[in-house]
Coordinates of C-alpha atoms and ligand atoms in Angstrom, one line a residue:
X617 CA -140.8 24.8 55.8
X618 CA -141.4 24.1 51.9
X619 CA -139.7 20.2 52.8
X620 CA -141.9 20.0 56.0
X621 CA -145.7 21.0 54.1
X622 CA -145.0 18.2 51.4
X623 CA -144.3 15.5 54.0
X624 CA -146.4 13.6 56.7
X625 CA -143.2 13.4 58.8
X626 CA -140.4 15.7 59.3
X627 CA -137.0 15.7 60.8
X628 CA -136.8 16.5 64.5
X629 CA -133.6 18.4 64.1
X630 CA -135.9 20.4 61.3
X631 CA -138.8 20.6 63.6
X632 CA -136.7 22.1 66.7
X633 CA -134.8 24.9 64.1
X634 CA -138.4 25.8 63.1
X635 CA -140.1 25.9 66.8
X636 CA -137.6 28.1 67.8
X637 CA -137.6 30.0 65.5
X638 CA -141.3 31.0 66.6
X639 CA -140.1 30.7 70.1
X640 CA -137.6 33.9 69.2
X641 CA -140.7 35.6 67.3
X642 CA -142.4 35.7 70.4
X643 CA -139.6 36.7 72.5
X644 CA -139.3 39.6 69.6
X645 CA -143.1 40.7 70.1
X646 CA -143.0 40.4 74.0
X647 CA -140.3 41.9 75.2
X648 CA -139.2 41.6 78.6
X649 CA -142.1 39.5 79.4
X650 CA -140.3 36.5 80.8
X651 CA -142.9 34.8 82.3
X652 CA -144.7 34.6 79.6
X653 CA -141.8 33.7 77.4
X654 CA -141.4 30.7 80.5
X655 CA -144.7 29.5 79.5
X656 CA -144.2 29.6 76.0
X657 CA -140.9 27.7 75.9
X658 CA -142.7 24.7 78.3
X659 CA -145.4 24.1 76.1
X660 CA -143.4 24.5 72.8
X661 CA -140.7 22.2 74.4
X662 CA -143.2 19.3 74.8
X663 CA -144.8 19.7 70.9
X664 CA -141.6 18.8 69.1
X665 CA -142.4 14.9 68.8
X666 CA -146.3 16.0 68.1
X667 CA -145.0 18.4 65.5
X668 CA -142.7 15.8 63.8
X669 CA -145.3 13.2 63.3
X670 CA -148.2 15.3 62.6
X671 CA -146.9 18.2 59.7
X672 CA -150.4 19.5 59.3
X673 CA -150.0 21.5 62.5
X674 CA -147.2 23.6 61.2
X675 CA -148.8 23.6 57.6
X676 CA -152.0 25.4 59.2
X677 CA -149.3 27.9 61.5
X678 CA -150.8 26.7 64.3
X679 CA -148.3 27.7 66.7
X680 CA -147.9 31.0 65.1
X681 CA -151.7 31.5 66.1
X682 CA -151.4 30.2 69.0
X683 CA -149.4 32.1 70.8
X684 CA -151.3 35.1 69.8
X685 CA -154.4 35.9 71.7
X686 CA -157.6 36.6 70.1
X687 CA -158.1 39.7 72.2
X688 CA -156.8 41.5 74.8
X689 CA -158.1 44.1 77.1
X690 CA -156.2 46.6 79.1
X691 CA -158.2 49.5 81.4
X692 CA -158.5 51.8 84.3
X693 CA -159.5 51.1 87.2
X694 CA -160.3 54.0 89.4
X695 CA -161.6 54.2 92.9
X696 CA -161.4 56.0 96.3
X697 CA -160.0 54.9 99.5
X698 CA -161.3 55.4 103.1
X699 CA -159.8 58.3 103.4
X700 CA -161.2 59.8 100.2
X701 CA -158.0 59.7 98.3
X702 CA -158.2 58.4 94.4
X703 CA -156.8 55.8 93.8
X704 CA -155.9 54.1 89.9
X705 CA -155.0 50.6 88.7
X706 CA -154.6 48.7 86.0
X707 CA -156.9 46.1 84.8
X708 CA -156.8 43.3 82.6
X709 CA -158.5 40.5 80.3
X710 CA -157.0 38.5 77.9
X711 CA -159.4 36.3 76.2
X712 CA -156.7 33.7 74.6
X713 CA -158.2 31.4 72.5
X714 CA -162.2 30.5 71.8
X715 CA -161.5 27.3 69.5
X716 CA -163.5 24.7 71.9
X717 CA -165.5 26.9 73.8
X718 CA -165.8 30.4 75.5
X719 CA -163.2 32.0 77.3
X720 CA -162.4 30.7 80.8
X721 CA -160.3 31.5 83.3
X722 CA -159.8 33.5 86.5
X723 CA -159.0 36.9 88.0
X724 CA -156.2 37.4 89.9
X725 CA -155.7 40.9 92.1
X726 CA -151.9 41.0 93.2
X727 CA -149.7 44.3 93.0
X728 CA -147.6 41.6 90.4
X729 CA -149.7 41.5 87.7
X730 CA -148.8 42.8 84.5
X731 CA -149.2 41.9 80.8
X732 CA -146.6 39.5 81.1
X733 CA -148.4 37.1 84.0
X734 CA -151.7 37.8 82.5
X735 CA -150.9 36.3 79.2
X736 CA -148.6 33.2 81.3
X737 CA -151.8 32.3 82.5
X738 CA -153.7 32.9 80.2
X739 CA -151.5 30.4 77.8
X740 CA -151.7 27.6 80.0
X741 CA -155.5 27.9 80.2
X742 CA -156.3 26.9 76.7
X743 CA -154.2 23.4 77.3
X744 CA -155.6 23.3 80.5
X745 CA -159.5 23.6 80.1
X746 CA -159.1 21.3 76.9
X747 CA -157.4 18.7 79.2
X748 CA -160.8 18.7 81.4
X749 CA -162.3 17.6 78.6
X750 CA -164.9 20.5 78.6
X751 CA -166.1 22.5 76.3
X752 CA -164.2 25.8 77.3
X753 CA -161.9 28.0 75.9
X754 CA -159.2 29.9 77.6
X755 CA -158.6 33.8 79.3
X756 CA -157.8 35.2 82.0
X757 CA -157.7 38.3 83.7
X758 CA -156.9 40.9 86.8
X759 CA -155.7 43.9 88.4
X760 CA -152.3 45.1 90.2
X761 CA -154.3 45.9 92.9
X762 CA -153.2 44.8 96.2
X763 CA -156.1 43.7 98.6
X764 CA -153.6 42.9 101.5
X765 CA -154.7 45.6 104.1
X766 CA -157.4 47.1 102.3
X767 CA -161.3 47.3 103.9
X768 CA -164.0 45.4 103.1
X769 CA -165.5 48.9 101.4
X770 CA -162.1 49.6 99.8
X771 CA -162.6 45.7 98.3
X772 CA -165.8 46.7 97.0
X773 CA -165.4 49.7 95.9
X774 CA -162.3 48.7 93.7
X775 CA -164.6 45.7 92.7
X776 CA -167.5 47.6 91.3
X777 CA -165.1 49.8 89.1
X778 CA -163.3 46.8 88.0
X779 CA -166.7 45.1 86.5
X780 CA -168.0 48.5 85.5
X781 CA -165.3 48.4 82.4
X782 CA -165.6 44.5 82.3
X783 CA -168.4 43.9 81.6
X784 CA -168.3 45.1 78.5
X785 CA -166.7 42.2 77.4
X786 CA -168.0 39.0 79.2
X787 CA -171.0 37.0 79.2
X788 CA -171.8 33.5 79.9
X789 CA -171.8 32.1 76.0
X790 CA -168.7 34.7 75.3
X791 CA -166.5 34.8 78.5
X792 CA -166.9 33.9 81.8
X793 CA -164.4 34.6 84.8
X794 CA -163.7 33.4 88.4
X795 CA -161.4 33.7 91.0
X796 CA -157.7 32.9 91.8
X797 CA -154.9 34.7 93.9
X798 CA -156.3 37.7 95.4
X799 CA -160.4 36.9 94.2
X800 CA -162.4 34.9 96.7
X801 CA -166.1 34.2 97.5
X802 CA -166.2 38.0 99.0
X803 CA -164.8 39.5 95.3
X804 CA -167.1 37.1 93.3
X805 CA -169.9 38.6 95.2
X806 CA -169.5 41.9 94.4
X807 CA -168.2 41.5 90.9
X808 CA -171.5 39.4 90.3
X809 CA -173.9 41.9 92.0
X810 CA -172.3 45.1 90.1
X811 CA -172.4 43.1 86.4
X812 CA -176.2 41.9 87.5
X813 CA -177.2 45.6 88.3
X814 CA -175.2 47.3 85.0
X815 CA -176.9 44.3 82.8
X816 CA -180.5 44.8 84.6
X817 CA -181.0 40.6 84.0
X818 CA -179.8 37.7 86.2
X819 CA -177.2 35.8 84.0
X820 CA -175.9 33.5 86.8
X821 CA -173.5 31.7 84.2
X822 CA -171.2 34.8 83.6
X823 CA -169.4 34.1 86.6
X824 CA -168.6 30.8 88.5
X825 CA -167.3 30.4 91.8
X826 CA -170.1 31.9 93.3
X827 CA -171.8 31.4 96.9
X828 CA -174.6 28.6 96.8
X829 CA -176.3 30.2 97.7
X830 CA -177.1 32.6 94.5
X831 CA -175.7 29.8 91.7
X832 CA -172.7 28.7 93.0
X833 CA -172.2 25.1 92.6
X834 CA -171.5 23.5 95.9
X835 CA -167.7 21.3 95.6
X836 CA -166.3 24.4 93.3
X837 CA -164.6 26.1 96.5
X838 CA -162.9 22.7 96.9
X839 CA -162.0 21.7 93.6
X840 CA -159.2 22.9 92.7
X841 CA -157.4 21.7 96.1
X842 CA -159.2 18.4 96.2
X843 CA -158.4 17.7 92.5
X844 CA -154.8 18.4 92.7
X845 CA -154.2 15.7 96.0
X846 CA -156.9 13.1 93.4
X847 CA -154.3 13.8 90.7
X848 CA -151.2 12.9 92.8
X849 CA -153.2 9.9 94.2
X850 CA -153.8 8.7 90.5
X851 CA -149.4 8.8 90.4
X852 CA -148.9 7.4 93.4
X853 CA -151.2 4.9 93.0
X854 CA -149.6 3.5 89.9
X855 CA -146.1 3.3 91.9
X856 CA -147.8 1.1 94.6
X857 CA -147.4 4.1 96.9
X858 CA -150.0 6.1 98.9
X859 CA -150.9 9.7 100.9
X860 CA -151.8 7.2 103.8
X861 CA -148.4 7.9 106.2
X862 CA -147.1 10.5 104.4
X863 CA -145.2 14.1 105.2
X864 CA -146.6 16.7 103.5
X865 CA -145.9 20.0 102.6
X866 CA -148.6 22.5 101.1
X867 CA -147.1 26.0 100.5
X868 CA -149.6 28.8 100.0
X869 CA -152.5 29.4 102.7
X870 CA -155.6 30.8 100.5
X871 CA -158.1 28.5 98.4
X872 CA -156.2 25.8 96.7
X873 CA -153.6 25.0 100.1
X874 CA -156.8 25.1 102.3
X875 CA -158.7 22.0 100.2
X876 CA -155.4 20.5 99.2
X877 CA -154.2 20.2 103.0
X878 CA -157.8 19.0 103.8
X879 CA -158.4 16.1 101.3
X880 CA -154.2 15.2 101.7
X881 CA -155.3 14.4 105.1
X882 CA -158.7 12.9 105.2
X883 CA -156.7 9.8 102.7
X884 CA -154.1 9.9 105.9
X885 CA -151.2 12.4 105.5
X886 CA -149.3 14.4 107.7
X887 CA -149.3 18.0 106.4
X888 CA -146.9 19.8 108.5
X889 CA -146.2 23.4 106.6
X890 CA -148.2 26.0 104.9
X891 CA -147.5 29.5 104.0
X892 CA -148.3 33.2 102.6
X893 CA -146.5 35.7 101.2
X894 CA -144.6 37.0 104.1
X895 CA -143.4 33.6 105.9
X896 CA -144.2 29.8 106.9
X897 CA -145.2 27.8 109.8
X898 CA -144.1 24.5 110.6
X899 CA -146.2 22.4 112.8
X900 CA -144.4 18.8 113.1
X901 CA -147.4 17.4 114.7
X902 CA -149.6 18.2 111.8
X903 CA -151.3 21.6 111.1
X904 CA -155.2 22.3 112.8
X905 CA -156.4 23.4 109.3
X906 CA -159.4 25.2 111.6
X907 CA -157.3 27.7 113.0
X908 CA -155.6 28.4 108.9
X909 CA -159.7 28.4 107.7
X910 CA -160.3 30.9 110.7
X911 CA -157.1 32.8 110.2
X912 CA -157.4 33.3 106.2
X913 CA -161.0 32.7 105.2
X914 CA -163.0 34.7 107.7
X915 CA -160.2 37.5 109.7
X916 CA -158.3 37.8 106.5
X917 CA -155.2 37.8 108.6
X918 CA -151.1 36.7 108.0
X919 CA -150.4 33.2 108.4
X920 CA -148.2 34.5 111.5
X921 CA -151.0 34.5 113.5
X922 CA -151.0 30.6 113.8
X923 CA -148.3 30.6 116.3
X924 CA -150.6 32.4 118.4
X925 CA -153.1 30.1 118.7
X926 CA -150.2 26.6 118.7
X927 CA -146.9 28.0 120.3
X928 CA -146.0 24.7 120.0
X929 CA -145.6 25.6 116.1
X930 CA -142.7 27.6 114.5
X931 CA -143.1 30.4 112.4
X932 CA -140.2 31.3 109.7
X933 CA -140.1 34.8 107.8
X934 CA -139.7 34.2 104.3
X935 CA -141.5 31.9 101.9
X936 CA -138.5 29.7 100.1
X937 CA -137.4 28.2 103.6
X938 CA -140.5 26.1 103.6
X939 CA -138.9 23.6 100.9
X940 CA -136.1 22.4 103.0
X941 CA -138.9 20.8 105.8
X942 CA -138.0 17.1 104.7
X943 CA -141.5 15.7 103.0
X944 CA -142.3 12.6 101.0
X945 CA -144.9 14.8 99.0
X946 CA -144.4 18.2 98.0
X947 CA -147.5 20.6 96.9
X948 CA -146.3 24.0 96.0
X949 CA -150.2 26.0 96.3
X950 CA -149.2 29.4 96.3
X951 CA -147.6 31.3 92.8
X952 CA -145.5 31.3 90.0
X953 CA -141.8 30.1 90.1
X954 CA -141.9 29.3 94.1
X955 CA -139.8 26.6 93.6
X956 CA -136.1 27.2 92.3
X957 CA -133.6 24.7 90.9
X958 CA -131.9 25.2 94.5
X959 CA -135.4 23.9 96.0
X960 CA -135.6 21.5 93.7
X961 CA -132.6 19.7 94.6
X962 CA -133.2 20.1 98.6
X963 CA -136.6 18.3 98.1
X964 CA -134.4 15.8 96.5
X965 CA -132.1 15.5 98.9
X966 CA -134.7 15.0 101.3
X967 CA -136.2 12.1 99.3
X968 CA -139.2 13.9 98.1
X969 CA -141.2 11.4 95.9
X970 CA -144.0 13.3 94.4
X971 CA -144.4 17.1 93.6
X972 CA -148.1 18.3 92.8
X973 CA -148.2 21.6 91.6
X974 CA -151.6 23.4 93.0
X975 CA -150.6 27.0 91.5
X976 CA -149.9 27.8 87.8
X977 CA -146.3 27.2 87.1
X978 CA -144.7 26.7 90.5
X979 CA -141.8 25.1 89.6
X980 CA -139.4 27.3 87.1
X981 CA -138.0 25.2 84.1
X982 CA -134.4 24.3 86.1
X983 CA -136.4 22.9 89.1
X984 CA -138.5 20.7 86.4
X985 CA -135.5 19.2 85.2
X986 CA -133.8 18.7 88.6
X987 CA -137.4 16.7 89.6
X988 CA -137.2 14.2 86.1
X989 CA -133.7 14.1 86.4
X990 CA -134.4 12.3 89.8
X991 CA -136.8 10.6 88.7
X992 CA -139.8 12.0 91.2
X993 CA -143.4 11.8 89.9
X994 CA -143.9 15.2 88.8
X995 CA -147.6 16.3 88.4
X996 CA -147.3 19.2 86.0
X997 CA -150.1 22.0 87.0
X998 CA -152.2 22.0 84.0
X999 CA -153.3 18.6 84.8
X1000 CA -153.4 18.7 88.7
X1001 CA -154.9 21.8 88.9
X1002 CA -157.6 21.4 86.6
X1003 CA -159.8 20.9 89.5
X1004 CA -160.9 23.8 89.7
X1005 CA -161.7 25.2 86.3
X1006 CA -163.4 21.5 86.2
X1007 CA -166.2 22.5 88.3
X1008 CA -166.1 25.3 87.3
X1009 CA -167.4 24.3 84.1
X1010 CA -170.0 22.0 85.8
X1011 CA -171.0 25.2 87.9
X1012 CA -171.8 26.6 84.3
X1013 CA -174.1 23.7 83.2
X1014 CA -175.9 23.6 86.3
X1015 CA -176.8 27.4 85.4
X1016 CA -177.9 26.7 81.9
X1017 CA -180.0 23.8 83.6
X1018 CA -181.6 25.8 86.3
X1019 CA -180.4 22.9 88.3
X1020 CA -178.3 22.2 91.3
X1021 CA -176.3 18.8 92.1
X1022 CA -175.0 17.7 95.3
X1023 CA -171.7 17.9 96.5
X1024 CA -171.5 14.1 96.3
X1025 CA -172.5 14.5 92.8
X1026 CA -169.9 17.4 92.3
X1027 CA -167.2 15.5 94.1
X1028 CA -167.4 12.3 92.3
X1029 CA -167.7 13.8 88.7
X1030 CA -164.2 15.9 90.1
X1031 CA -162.3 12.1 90.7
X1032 CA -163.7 11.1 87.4
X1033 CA -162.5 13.8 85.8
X1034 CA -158.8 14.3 86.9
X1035 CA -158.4 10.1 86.2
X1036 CA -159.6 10.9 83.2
X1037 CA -156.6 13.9 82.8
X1038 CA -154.3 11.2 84.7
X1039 CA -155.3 8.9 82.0
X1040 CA -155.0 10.8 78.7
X1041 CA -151.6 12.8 80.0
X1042 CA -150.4 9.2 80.8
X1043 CA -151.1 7.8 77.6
X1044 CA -149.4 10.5 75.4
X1045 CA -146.3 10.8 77.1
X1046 CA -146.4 6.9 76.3
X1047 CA -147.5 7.4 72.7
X1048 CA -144.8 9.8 71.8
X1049 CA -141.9 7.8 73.9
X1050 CA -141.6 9.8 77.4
X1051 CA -143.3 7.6 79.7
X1052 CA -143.7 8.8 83.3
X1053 CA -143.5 12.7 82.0
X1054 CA -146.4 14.0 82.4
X1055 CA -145.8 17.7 81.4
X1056 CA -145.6 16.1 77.7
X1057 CA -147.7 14.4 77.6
X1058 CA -150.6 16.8 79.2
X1059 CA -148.9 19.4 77.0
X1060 CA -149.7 17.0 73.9
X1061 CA -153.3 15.9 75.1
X1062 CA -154.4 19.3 75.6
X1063 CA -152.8 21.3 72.3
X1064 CA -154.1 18.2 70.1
X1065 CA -157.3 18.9 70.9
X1066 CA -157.4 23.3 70.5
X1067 CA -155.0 22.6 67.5
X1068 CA -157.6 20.3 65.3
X1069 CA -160.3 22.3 66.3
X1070 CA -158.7 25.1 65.1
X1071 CA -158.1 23.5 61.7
X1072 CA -161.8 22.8 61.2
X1073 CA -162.5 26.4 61.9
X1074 CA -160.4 27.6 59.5
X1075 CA -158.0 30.5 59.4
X1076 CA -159.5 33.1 62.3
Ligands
LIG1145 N1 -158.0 30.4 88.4 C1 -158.3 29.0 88.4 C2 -157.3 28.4 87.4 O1 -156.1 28.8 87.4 C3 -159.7 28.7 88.1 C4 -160.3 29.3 86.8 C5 -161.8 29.1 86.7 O2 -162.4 28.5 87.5 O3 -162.3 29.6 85.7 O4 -157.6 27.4 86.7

């Protein structure tokens, strides 16, 4: 360390002892918390060349801070079922890192979450949002509360006693939360009607996502699907290759699939799987993404139910069969790690020549290397789903305007936007001598940006 602080540049073997040596701090104050840990070891993976050329960033303990969120929020959340039993769960917010800008970042109801997934996400936030090149910071948040089955009352009900504790700690200039697995349109609703009622003032810009019709900005339900297909397009695009023709596969069946299979196939793809948590269906002909909008955003129903409506389409139980479909374009939509290092290597073997990822950290770190290894275009999701927290951020100005734009206007700041992240992720990975990896160089682009503005701020 004492060699490294007097020196512009270090030694990368120097560099690597003393990243992982952080790396096994962390382990040491998380234990057992392996996704997070997964996250972690990504991120600090990529920094090593920023690190060696730029000493300041270890001189300020920047990845010490990092790595440590600002605040973190763990409550109760009780409530009573139909039939008048009480129910508890555990709720969550972990407000990571305010150096460019409030907290931002979704909720995410799944019997899953923990501390562990809360703070994953909640990591590749801050990197993410800085990549949009808005001004936000990073959280997340959520409960391990498990909306599958569960009435529309039970929703709300769990819903109100989620934001009753909540909203203690948000606001649109401190923290501002959306959706993501498990919180839709329905759940922004209520959260935003019970936080309006405790606060007794309508601050639209303490929650985005919401309808249109009560500040929502239209384009937001879209984004983060849309953006991720306009981020493989930007790849593709630069290989003289094209979604025009394509196979394509879209796991998952809720927000991000729904927009990603929609845009994949208005630039003239195929997309012939999706799935949910209990199974996949596999339409060769190309899926009617009507029947999956009826199925999963108005009945709230299992992806099973597809077959019902096509019997000329197959239905398989189990999710990790859907990545042996041969596909020229891969876009794993639904949740963390749904893509294995034996996945990995069947897309290969299929010829797979992009990979998209549409959900936070789809692909586990084996997989990732099995996709560079082979040289396919790999679209890391802090870049190609930046979509969504995008808009979201444009949903916020709009508030603070009092104004609303058209979707037109929406949709074409989105493109501008993720060329811009195509651009910038590009351009490091070239600057710092991995050309073509994107995860570096959007790893780069985004911590460059938190980590000097948390040098001007000082040691907080
Ligand atoms: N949950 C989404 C994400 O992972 C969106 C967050 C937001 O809009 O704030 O980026």
């Amino acid at each position: 360390m004492a060699i490294l602080v007097k020196t512009e540049q270090a030694e990368v073997t120097i560099v690597k002892e003393y990243v992982n040596d952080v790396f096994e701090q962390v382990k040491k104050r998380n234990p057992n918390e392996v996704e997070f840990h997964q996250a972690v070891k990504e991120v600090f993976d990529s920094l090593i060349p920023v690190l060696t050329k730029n000493t300041k960033y270890i001189h300020h303990g920047i990845l010490e801070r990092i790595v440590e969120p600002e605040r973190m929020i763990s409550f109760r959340v009780p409530w009573v079922d139909d039939q008048g039993n009480v129910k508890v769960n555990r709720g969550f917010r972990v407000q990571y890192n305010s150096a460019i800008g409030p907290y931002k970042g979704g909720l995410r109801f799944h019997p899953s979450v923990n501390a562990s997934i809360i703070k994953f996400l909640g990591f590749e936030q801050i990197f993410k949002n800085a990549l949009t090149g808005q001004p936000i910071g990073g959280g997340k948040g959520g409960a391990d509360f498990d909306p599958k089955g569960k009435s529309d009352g039970e929703i709300m009900r769990f819903t109100q006693s989620f934001m009753t504790e909540l909203s203690k700690y948000i606001g649109p200039d401190t923290d501002i939360p959306a959706g993501d697995i498990g919180v839709g349109a329905r759940e922004i609703g209520y959260l935003f009607g019970q936080y309006k009622k405790i606060r007794g003032g309508y601050e639209a810009g303490v929650l985005t996502g919401k309808g249109v019709g009560y500040g929502g900005s239209l384009g937001r339900k879209e984004a983060t699907g849309y953006g991720t297909v306009y981020f493989v397009d930007e790849m593709l695009k630069d290989k003289g290759l094209s979604f025009s023709g394509s196979t394509v596969i879209v796991s998952g069946s809720g927000n991000v699939s729904i927009y990603a299979i929609e845009k994949a196939v208005q630039l003239g793809a195929k997309v012939v799987a999706c799935s949910d948590s209990s199974g996949y269906i596999y339409d060769k002909n190309g899926i009617n993404l009507d029947t999956v909008k009826q199925l999963k955003e108005v009945e709230y129903k299992r992806i099973s139910e597809y077959v019902n409506h096509h019997p000329e389409a197959e239905y398989h139980e189990g999710c990790a069969g859907i990545w042996s479909i041969p596909c020229d374009i891969a876009l794993p939509c639904a949740t963390q790690n749904e893509i294995d290092e034996a996945a990995a290597k069947q897309l290969v073997a299929n010829n797979v020549k992009a990979i998209g990822e549409g959900a936070n950290m789809p692909s586990t770190l084996e997989a990732i290397s099995v996709f560079l290894e082979n040289d396919v275009l790999f679209g890391p999701a802090k870049a190609a789903n930046a979509g969504g927290v995008s808009v979201s951020a444009l949903e916020m100005a709009q508030n603070s305007g009092r104004i609303s734009w058209s979707f037109e206007d929406v949709d074409n700041k989105l493109q501008e936007i993720m060329k811009d992240i195509y651009e910038s992720s590009k351009r490091s990975a070239a600057e710092y001598d991995v050309p073509g990896n994107f995860i570096v160089g959007a790893n780069i682009s985004g911590f460059t940006k938190v980590a000097d503005a948390m040098i001007s701020q000082g040691v907080i």
